Amino acid sequence: MKSLLSGGSETILSRQRDGGSDLILRKMAINNFGTNLNIFADIINELYIKTVAL
């Protein structure tokens, strides 16, 4: 995980601030983080259930 974070990959939160559109995208990413995290947790749970069923 540490290598992924320091690997030089660019994310919406680490970009240089060029203009208004980046600010809008950054705010959208921050405002939807909780919802996206819940969706991700549901998908991981489904994967776990299917894996256990094997």
Backbone as XML, in Angstrom:
<?xml version="1.0"?>
<chain id="A" units="angstrom">
  <residue number="1" name="MET">
    <atom name="N" x="0.824" y="-1.186" z="0.000"/>
    <atom name="CA" x="0.000" y="0.000" z="0.000"/>
    <atom name="C" x="0.870" y="1.253" z="0.000"/>
  </residue>
  <residue number="2" name="LYS">
    <atom name="N" x="1.915" y="1.210" z="0.814"/>
    <atom name="CA" x="2.800" y="2.366" z="0.898"/>
    <atom name="C" x="3.468" y="2.651" z="-0.442"/>
  </residue>
  <residue number="3" name="SER">
    <atom name="N" x="3.850" y="1.580" z="-1.153"/>
    <atom name="CA" x="4.495" y="1.777" z="-2.446"/>
    <atom name="C" x="3.523" y="2.327" z="-3.474"/>
  </residue>
  <residue number="4" name="LEU">
    <atom name="N" x="2.251" y="1.955" z="-3.370"/>
    <atom name="CA" x="1.250" y="2.500" z="-4.284"/>
    <atom name="C" x="1.054" y="3.994" z="-4.057"/>
  </residue>
  <residue number="5" name="LEU">
    <atom name="N" x="1.056" y="4.380" z="-2.800"/>
    <atom name="CA" x="0.839" y="5.788" z="-2.484"/>
    <atom name="C" x="2.026" y="6.656" z="-2.861"/>
  </residue>
  <residue number="6" name="SER">
    <atom name="N" x="3.220" y="6.097" z="-2.790"/>
    <atom name="CA" x="4.406" y="6.884" z="-3.099"/>
    <atom name="C" x="4.937" y="6.611" z="-4.497"/>
  </residue>
  <residue number="7" name="GLY">
    <atom name="N" x="4.204" y="5.856" z="-5.293"/>
    <atom name="CA" x="4.683" y="5.446" z="-6.600"/>
    <atom name="C" x="4.615" y="6.488" z="-7.687"/>
  </residue>
  <residue number="8" name="GLY">
    <atom name="N" x="4.201" y="7.680" z="-7.382"/>
    <atom name="CA" x="4.171" y="8.719" z="-8.392"/>
    <atom name="C" x="2.899" y="8.737" z="-9.207"/>
  </residue>
  <residue number="9" name="SER">
    <atom name="N" x="1.927" y="7.922" z="-8.863"/>
    <atom name="CA" x="0.672" y="7.959" z="-9.593"/>
    <atom name="C" x="-0.104" y="9.198" z="-9.185"/>
  </residue>
  <residue number="10" name="GLU">
    <atom name="N" x="-0.761" y="9.780" z="-10.155"/>
    <atom name="CA" x="-1.483" y="11.025" z="-9.918"/>
    <atom name="C" x="-2.942" y="10.739" z="-9.635"/>
  </residue>
  <residue number="11" name="THR">
    <atom name="N" x="-3.483" y="11.339" z="-8.616"/>
    <atom name="CA" x="-4.895" y="11.203" z="-8.293"/>
    <atom name="C" x="-5.548" y="12.573" z="-8.334"/>
  </residue>
  <residue number="12" name="ILE">
    <atom name="N" x="-6.860" y="12.572" z="-8.243"/>
    <atom name="CA" x="-7.596" y="13.838" z="-8.264"/>
    <atom name="C" x="-7.197" y="14.726" z="-7.091"/>
  </residue>
  <residue number="13" name="LEU">
    <atom name="N" x="-6.794" y="14.111" z="-5.974"/>
    <atom name="CA" x="-6.448" y="14.892" z="-4.791"/>
    <atom name="C" x="-5.001" y="15.364" z="-4.792"/>
  </residue>
  <residue number="14" name="SER">
    <atom name="N" x="-4.139" y="14.751" z="-5.621"/>
    <atom name="CA" x="-2.731" y="15.124" z="-5.611"/>
    <atom name="C" x="-2.315" y="15.953" z="-6.821"/>
  </residue>
  <residue number="15" name="ARG">
    <atom name="N" x="-3.243" y="16.256" z="-7.706"/>
    <atom name="CA" x="-2.912" y="17.039" z="-8.900"/>
    <atom name="C" x="-2.583" y="18.482" z="-8.558"/>
  </residue>
  <residue number="16" name="GLN">
    <atom name="N" x="-1.824" y="19.086" z="-9.467"/>
    <atom name="CA" x="-1.600" y="20.518" z="-9.358"/>
    <atom name="C" x="-2.915" y="21.232" z="-9.612"/>
  </residue>
  <residue number="17" name="ARG">
    <atom name="N" x="-3.122" y="22.316" z="-8.950"/>
    <atom name="CA" x="-4.382" y="23.044" z="-9.080"/>
    <atom name="C" x="-4.327" y="23.939" z="-10.311"/>
  </residue>
  <residue number="18" name="ASP">
    <atom name="N" x="-4.923" y="23.454" z="-11.408"/>
    <atom name="CA" x="-4.877" y="24.187" z="-12.662"/>
    <atom name="C" x="-6.063" y="25.114" z="-12.841"/>
  </residue>
  <residue number="19" name="GLY">
    <atom name="N" x="-7.254" y="24.633" z="-12.524"/>
    <atom name="CA" x="-8.397" y="25.472" z="-12.804"/>
    <atom name="C" x="-9.617" y="25.070" z="-12.028"/>
  </residue>
  <residue number="20" name="GLY">
    <atom name="N" x="-10.737" y="25.658" z="-12.411"/>
    <atom name="CA" x="-11.987" y="25.438" z="-11.719"/>
    <atom name="C" x="-12.530" y="24.037" z="-11.861"/>
  </residue>
  <residue number="21" name="SER">
    <atom name="N" x="-12.296" y="23.399" z="-13.015"/>
    <atom name="CA" x="-12.843" y="22.054" z="-13.210"/>
    <atom name="C" x="-12.198" y="21.053" z="-12.254"/>
  </residue>
  <residue number="22" name="ASP">
    <atom name="N" x="-10.910" y="21.210" z="-11.969"/>
    <atom name="CA" x="-10.251" y="20.327" z="-11.003"/>
    <atom name="C" x="-10.821" y="20.519" z="-9.608"/>
  </residue>
  <residue number="23" name="LEU">
    <atom name="N" x="-11.141" y="21.754" z="-9.268"/>
    <atom name="CA" x="-11.728" y="22.035" z="-7.962"/>
    <atom name="C" x="-13.088" y="21.363" z="-7.837"/>
  </residue>
  <residue number="24" name="ILE">
    <atom name="N" x="-13.875" y="21.418" z="-8.896"/>
    <atom name="CA" x="-15.193" y="20.776" z="-8.893"/>
    <atom name="C" x="-15.047" y="19.272" z="-8.735"/>
  </residue>
  <residue number="25" name="LEU">
    <atom name="N" x="-14.133" y="18.665" z="-9.484"/>
    <atom name="CA" x="-13.916" y="17.219" z="-9.393"/>
    <atom name="C" x="-13.411" y="16.825" z="-8.008"/>
  </residue>
  <residue number="26" name="ARG">
    <atom name="N" x="-12.537" y="17.630" z="-7.444"/>
    <atom name="CA" x="-12.011" y="17.349" z="-6.109"/>
    <atom name="C" x="-13.128" y="17.397" z="-5.069"/>
  </residue>
  <residue number="27" name="LYS">
    <atom name="N" x="-13.987" y="18.409" z="-5.170"/>
    <atom name="CA" x="-15.104" y="18.516" z="-4.224"/>
    <atom name="C" x="-16.069" y="17.349" z="-4.382"/>
  </residue>
  <residue number="28" name="MET">
    <atom name="N" x="-16.315" y="16.933" z="-5.638"/>
    <atom name="CA" x="-17.194" y="15.782" z="-5.867"/>
    <atom name="C" x="-16.603" y="14.530" z="-5.242"/>
  </residue>
  <residue number="29" name="ALA">
    <atom name="N" x="-15.298" y="14.330" z="-5.417"/>
    <atom name="CA" x="-14.643" y="13.140" z="-4.862"/>
    <atom name="C" x="-14.728" y="13.132" z="-3.341"/>
  </residue>
  <residue number="30" name="ILE">
    <atom name="N" x="-14.527" y="14.278" z="-2.731"/>
    <atom name="CA" x="-14.574" y="14.357" z="-1.266"/>
    <atom name="C" x="-15.995" y="14.177" z="-0.760"/>
  </residue>
  <residue number="31" name="ASN">
    <atom name="N" x="-16.958" y="14.824" z="-1.418"/>
    <atom name="CA" x="-18.349" y="14.744" z="-0.961"/>
    <atom name="C" x="-18.943" y="13.354" z="-1.129"/>
  </residue>
  <residue number="32" name="ASN">
    <atom name="N" x="-18.488" y="12.595" z="-2.114"/>
    <atom name="CA" x="-19.035" y="11.268" z="-2.381"/>
    <atom name="C" x="-18.196" y="10.148" z="-1.783"/>
  </residue>
  <residue number="33" name="PHE">
    <atom name="N" x="-17.180" y="10.476" z="-1.012"/>
    <atom name="CA" x="-16.278" y="9.463" z="-0.486"/>
    <atom name="C" x="-17.006" y="8.445" z="0.378"/>
  </residue>
  <residue number="34" name="GLY">
    <atom name="N" x="-17.854" y="8.900" z="1.270"/>
    <atom name="CA" x="-18.583" y="7.987" z="2.157"/>
    <atom name="C" x="-19.481" y="7.036" z="1.394"/>
  </residue>
  <residue number="35" name="THR">
    <atom name="N" x="-20.200" y="7.571" z="0.418"/>
    <atom name="CA" x="-21.086" y="6.747" z="-0.404"/>
    <atom name="C" x="-20.282" y="5.732" z="-1.205"/>
  </residue>
  <residue number="36" name="ASN">
    <atom name="N" x="-19.195" y="6.193" z="-1.808"/>
    <atom name="CA" x="-18.357" y="5.286" z="-2.590"/>
    <atom name="C" x="-17.724" y="4.212" z="-1.709"/>
  </residue>
  <residue number="37" name="LEU">
    <atom name="N" x="-17.377" y="4.564" z="-0.497"/>
    <atom name="CA" x="-16.811" y="3.588" z="0.435"/>
    <atom name="C" x="-17.842" y="2.523" z="0.798"/>
  </residue>
  <residue number="38" name="ASN">
    <atom name="N" x="-19.089" y="2.926" z="0.990"/>
    <atom name="CA" x="-20.161" y="1.963" z="1.274"/>
    <atom name="C" x="-20.395" y="1.027" z="0.095"/>
  </residue>
  <residue number="39" name="ILE">
    <atom name="N" x="-20.378" y="1.567" z="-1.115"/>
    <atom name="CA" x="-20.544" y="0.737" z="-2.310"/>
    <atom name="C" x="-19.393" y="-0.261" z="-2.409"/>
  </residue>
  <residue number="40" name="PHE">
    <atom name="N" x="-18.174" y="0.217" z="-2.169"/>
    <atom name="CA" x="-17.003" y="-0.657" z="-2.208"/>
    <atom name="C" x="-17.115" y="-1.760" z="-1.158"/>
  </residue>
  <residue number="41" name="ALA">
    <atom name="N" x="-17.574" y="-1.416" z="0.041"/>
    <atom name="CA" x="-17.740" y="-2.408" z="1.110"/>
    <atom name="C" x="-18.776" y="-3.455" z="0.723"/>
  </residue>
  <residue number="42" name="ASP">
    <atom name="N" x="-19.860" y="-3.041" z="0.077"/>
    <atom name="CA" x="-20.880" y="-3.991" z="-0.377"/>
    <atom name="C" x="-20.321" y="-4.953" z="-1.420"/>
  </residue>
  <residue number="43" name="ILE">
    <atom name="N" x="-19.527" y="-4.425" z="-2.337"/>
    <atom name="CA" x="-18.931" y="-5.271" z="-3.380"/>
    <atom name="C" x="-17.951" y="-6.266" z="-2.758"/>
  </residue>
  <residue number="44" name="ILE">
    <atom name="N" x="-17.137" y="-5.809" z="-1.814"/>
    <atom name="CA" x="-16.194" y="-6.699" z="-1.128"/>
    <atom name="C" x="-16.946" y="-7.771" z="-0.354"/>
  </residue>
  <residue number="45" name="ASN">
    <atom name="N" x="-18.049" y="-7.406" z="0.280"/>
    <atom name="CA" x="-18.859" y="-8.370" z="1.022"/>
    <atom name="C" x="-19.439" y="-9.431" z="0.085"/>
  </residue>
  <residue number="46" name="GLU">
    <atom name="N" x="-19.937" y="-9.010" z="-1.076"/>
    <atom name="CA" x="-20.456" y="-9.972" z="-2.058"/>
    <atom name="C" x="-19.355" y="-10.922" z="-2.512"/>
  </residue>
  <residue number="47" name="LEU">
    <atom name="N" x="-18.169" y="-10.387" z="-2.749"/>
    <atom name="CA" x="-17.038" y="-11.217" z="-3.152"/>
    <atom name="C" x="-16.688" y="-12.219" z="-2.058"/>
  </residue>
  <residue number="48" name="TYR">
    <atom name="N" x="-16.698" y="-11.783" z="-0.809"/>
    <atom name="CA" x="-16.410" y="-12.664" z="0.322"/>
    <atom name="C" x="-17.438" y="-13.789" z="0.407"/>
  </residue>
  <residue number="49" name="ILE">
    <atom name="N" x="-18.706" y="-13.446" z="0.282"/>
    <atom name="CA" x="-19.775" y="-14.451" z="0.364"/>
    <atom name="C" x="-19.631" y="-15.480" z="-0.752"/>
  </residue>
  <residue number="50" name="LYS">
    <atom name="N" x="-19.337" y="-15.017" z="-1.967"/>
    <atom name="CA" x="-19.168" y="-15.946" z="-3.088"/>
    <atom name="C" x="-17.931" y="-16.814" z="-2.905"/>
  </residue>
  <residue number="51" name="THR">
    <atom name="N" x="-16.878" y="-16.245" z="-2.332"/>
    <atom name="CA" x="-15.654" y="-17.011" z="-2.094"/>
    <atom name="C" x="-15.877" y="-18.080" z="-1.034"/>
  </residue>
  <residue number="52" name="VAL">
    <atom name="N" x="-16.585" y="-17.746" z="0.020"/>
    <atom name="CA" x="-16.872" y="-18.714" z="1.081"/>
    <atom name="C" x="-17.755" y="-19.833" z="0.550"/>
  </residue>
  <residue number="53" name="ALA">
    <atom name="N" x="-18.660" y="-19.503" z="-0.368"/>
    <atom name="CA" x="-19.572" y="-20.503" z="-0.925"/>
    <atom name="C" x="-18.837" y="-21.531" z="-1.787"/>
  </residue>
  <residue number="54" name="LEU">
    <atom name="N" x="-17.653" y="-21.196" z="-2.264"/>
    <atom name="CA" x="-16.886" y="-22.152" z="-3.074"/>
    <atom name="C" x="-16.429" y="-23.273" z="-2.189"/>
  </residue>
</chain>
